[in-house]
Tab-separated table of C-alpha atoms and ligand atoms in Angstrom:
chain	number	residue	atom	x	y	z
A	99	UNK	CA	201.550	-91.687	27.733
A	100	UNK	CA	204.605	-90.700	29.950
A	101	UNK	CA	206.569	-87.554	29.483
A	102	UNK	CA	209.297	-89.439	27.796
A	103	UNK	CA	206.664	-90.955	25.626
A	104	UNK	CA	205.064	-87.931	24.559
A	105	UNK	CA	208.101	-85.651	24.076
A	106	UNK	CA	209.529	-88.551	21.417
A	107	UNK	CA	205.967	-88.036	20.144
A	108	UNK	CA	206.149	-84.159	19.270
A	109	UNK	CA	209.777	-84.614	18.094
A	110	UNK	CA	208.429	-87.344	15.482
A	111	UNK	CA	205.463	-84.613	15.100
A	112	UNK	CA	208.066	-81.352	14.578
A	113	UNK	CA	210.303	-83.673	12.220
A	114	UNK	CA	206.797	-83.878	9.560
A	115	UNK	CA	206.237	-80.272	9.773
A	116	UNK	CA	209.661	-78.691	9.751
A	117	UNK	CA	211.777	-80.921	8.444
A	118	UNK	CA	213.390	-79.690	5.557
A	119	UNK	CA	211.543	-75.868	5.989
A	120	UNK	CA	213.539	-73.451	3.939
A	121	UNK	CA	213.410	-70.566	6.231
A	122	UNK	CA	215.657	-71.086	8.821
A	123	UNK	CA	212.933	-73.262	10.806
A	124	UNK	CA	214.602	-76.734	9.737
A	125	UNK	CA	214.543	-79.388	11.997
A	126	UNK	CA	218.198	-78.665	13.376
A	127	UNK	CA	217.083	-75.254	14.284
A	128	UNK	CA	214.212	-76.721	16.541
A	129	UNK	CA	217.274	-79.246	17.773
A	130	UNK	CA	219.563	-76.637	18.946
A	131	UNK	CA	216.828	-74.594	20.180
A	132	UNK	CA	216.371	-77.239	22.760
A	133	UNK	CA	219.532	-78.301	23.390
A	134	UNK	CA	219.973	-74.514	24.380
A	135	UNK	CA	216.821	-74.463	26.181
A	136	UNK	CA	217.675	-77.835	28.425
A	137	UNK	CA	221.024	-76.157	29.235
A	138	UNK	CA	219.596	-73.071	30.333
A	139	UNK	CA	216.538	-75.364	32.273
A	140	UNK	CA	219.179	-77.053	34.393
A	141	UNK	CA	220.945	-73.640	35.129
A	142	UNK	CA	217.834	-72.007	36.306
A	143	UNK	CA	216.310	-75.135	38.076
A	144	UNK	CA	213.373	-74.848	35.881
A	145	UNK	CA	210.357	-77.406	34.402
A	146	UNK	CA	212.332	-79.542	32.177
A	147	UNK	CA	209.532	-81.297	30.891
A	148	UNK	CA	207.566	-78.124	29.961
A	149	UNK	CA	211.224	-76.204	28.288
A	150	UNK	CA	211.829	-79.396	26.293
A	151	UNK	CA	208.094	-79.703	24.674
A	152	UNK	CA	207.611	-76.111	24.024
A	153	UNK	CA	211.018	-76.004	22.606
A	154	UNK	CA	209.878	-78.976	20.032
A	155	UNK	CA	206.469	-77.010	19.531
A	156	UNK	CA	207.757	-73.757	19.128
A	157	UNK	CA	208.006	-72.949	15.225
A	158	UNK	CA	205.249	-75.795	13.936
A	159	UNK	CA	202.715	-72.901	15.235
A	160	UNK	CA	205.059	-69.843	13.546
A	161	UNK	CA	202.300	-67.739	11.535
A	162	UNK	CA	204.796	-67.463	8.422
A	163	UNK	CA	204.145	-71.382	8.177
A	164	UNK	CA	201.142	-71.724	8.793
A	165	UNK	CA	197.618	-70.378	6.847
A	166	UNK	CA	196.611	-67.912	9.673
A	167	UNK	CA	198.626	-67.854	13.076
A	168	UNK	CA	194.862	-69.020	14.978
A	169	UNK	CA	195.615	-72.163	12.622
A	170	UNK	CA	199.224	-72.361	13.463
A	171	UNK	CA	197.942	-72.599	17.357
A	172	UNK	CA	194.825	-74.316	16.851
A	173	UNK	CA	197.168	-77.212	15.302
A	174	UNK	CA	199.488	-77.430	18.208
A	175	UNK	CA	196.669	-77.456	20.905
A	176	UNK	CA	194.962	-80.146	19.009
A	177	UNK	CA	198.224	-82.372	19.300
A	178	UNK	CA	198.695	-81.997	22.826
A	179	UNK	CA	195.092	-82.612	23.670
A	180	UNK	CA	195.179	-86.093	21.506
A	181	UNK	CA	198.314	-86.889	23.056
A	182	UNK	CA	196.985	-86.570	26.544
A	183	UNK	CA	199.019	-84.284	27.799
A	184	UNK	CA	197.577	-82.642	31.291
A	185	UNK	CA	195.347	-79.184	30.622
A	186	UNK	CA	197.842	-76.828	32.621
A	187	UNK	CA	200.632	-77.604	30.966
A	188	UNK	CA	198.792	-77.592	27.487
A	189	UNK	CA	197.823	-73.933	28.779
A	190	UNK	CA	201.749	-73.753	29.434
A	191	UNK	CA	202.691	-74.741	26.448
A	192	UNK	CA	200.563	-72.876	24.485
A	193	UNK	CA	200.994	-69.697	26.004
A	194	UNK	CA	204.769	-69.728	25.871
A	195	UNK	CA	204.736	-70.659	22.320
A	196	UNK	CA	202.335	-67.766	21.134
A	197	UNK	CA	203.962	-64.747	22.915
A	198	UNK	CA	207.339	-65.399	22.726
A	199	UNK	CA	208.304	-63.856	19.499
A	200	UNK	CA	210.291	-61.012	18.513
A	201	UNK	CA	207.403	-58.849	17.043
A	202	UNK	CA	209.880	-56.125	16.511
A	203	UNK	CA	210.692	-56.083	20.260
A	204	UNK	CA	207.114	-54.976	21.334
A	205	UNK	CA	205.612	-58.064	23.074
A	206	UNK	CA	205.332	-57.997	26.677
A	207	UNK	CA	208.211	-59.760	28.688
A	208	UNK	CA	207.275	-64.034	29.361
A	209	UNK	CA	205.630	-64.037	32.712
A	210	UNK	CA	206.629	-67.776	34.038
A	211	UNK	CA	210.687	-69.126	33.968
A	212	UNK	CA	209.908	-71.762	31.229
A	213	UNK	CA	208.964	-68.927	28.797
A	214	UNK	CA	211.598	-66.795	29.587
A	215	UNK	CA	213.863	-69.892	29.042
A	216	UNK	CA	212.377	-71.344	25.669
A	217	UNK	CA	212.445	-67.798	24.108
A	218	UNK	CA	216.243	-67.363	24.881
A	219	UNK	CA	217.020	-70.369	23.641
A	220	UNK	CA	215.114	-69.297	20.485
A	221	UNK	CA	216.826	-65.844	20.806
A	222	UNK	CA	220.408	-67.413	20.512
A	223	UNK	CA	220.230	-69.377	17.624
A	224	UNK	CA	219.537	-66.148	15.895
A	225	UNK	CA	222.426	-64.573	17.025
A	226	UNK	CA	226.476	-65.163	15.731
A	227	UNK	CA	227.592	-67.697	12.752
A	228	UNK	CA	224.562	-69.656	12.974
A	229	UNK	CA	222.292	-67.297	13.027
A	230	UNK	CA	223.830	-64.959	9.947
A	231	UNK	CA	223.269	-68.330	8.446
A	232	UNK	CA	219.586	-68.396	8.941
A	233	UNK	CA	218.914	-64.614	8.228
A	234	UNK	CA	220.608	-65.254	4.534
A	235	UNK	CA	218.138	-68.110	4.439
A	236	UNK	CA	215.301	-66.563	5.296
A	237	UNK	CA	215.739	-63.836	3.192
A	238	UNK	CA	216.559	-65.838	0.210
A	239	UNK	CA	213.415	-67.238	0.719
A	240	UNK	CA	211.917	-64.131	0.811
A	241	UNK	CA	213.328	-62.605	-2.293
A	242	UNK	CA	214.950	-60.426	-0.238
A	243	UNK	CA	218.620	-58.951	-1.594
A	244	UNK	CA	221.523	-58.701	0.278
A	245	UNK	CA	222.116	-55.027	1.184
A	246	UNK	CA	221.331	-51.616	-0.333
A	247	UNK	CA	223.181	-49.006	1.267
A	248	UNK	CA	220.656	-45.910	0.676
A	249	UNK	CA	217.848	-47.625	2.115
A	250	UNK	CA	219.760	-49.641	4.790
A	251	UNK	CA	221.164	-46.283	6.408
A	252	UNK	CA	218.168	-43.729	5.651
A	253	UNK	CA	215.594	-43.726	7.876
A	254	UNK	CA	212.608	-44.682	5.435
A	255	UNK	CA	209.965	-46.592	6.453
A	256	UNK	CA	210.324	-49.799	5.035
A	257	UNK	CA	207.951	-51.824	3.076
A	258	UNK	CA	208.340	-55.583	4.177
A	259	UNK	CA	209.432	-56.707	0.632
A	260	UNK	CA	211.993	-54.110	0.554
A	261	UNK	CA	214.221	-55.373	3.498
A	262	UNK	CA	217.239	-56.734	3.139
A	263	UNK	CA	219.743	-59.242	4.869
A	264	UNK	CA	221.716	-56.575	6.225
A	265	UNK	CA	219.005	-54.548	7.500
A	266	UNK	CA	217.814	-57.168	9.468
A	267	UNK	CA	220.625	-57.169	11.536
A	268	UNK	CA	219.796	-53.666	12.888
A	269	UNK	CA	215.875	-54.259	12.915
A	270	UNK	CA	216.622	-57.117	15.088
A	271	UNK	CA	220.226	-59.301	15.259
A	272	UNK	CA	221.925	-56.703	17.334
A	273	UNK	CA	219.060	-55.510	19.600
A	274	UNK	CA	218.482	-59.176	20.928
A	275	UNK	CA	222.033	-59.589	23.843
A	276	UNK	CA	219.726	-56.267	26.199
A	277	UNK	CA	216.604	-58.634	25.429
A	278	UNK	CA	217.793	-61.813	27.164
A	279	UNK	CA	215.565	-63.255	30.108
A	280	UNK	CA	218.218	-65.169	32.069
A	281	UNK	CA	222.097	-64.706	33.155
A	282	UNK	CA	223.734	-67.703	31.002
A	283	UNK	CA	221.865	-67.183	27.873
A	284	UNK	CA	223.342	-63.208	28.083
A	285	UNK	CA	226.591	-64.550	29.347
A	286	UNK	CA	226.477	-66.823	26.096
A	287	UNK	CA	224.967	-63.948	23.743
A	288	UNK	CA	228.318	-62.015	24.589
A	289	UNK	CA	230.632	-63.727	21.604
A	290	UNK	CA	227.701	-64.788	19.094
A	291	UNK	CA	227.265	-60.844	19.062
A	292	UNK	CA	230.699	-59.845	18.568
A	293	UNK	CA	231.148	-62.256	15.771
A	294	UNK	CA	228.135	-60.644	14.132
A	295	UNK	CA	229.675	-57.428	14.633
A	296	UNK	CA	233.251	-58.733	13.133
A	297	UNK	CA	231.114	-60.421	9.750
A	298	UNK	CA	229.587	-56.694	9.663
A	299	UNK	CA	232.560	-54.784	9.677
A	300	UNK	CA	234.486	-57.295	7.158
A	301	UNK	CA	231.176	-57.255	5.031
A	302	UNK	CA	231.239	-53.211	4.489
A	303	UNK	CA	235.445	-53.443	3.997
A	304	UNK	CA	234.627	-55.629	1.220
A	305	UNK	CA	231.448	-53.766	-0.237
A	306	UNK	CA	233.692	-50.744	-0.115
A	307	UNK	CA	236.752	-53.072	-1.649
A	308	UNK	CA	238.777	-51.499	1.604
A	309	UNK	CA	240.807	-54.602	1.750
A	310	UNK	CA	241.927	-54.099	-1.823
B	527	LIG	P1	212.550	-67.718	15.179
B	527	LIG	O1	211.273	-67.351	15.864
B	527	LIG	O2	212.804	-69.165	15.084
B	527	LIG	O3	213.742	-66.931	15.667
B	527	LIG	P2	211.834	-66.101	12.888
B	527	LIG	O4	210.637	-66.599	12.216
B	527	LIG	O5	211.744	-64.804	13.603
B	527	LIG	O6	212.360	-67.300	13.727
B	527	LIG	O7	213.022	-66.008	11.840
B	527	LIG	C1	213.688	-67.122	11.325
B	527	LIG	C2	215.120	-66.742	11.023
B	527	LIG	O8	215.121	-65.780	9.977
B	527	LIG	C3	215.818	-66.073	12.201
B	527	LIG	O9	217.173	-66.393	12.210
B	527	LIG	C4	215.589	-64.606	11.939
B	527	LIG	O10	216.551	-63.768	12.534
B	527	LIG	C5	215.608	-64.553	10.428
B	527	LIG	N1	214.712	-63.496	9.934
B	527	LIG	C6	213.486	-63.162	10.396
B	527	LIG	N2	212.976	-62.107	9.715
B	527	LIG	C7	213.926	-61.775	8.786
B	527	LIG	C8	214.028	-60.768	7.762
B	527	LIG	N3	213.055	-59.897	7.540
B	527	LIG	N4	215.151	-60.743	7.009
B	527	LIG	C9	216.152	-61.623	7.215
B	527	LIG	N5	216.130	-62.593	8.156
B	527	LIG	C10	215.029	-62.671	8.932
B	528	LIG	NI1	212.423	-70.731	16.363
């Protein structure tokens, strides 16, 4: 199989597992993840062939999909393999996909360009309209609620099934523009974060019916 052959292979393989997925890892999500991640590839001069696969590879693996996150992996790794892709970038692949997320900020930076590249794109289509969008999904999904003002501002420890929408904007939204790898995807974080900022502000003037 060529590269052309085998990245129209994962997208028909992404497309079976993801889909219609109700929690903000749809198909179009994976789609604009690497658009995002091709633009940024170009910018940065970087493996286009690796960017592009992990990109399509990058959520089919995600733990909250999968039985165990070894599973989640263990899936991926076997579709390279059968597809004959070459062992280092399998290794690659696999490494970008399984230490790129958030993990409340505490994983350790992406050591090659391609990672840094595949988890910005990742990072941006969590950010501004579209990604308010997902984190409503997701938490519908959940069961989460919107927004509870005691717990959102006190500094409890949360239980996971006690977040809410709007919390997750402080655990993680508005954190991710200082935890961008490369120059353009910062340089695009700047206005996806204001208009987060803008839908916060309008949010608590309506909870608080100031624009009565
Ligand atoms: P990805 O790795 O594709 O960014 P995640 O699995 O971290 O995806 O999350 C999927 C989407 O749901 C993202 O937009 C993310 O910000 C949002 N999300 C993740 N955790 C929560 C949460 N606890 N509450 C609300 N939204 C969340
Ligand atoms: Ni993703």
């Amino acid at each position: 199989m060529d590269t052309r052959e085998i990245i129209a292979a994962a997208e028909q393989f992404t497309k079976q597992e993801l889909e219609f997925d109700p929690s903000g890892h749809d198909w179009w999500h994976v789609h604009r993840v690497r658009k995002l991640a091709l633009e940024l590839a170009a910018v940065e001069k970087a493996d286009v062939f690796v960017c592009e696969l992990a990109s399509l590879l990058h959520d089919v693996a995600d733990e909250k999909l999968n039985e165990t996150k070894e599973a989640g992996l263990h899936k991926v790794r076997n579709w390279l393999t059968e597809h004959q892709v070459d062992h280092e970038t399998v290794n690659e692949v696999m490494t970008i996909i399984s230490t790129m997320s958030y993990n409340g900020g505490h994983n350790p930076p992406m050591d090659t360009l391609e990672g840094k590249i595949v988890q910005d794109a990742d990072r941006l289509d969590a950010l501004g309209a579209i990604g308010i969008a997902r984190t409503f999904q997701y938490s519908g999904w959940k069961g989460q609620t919107i927004h509870h003002p005691e717990r959102d501002f006190s500094n409890l420890a949360y239980r996971s099934d006690e977040k809410t929408a709007i919390y997750h904007f402080y655990e993680k939204l508005l954190e991710l523009k200082d935890r961008l790898n490369t120059t353009h995807a910062k340089h695009l974080a700047i206005d996806r974060h204001e208009f987060m900022e803008q839908f916060l502000e309008q949010f608590y003037k309506e909870w608080d019916l100031k624009d009565a």
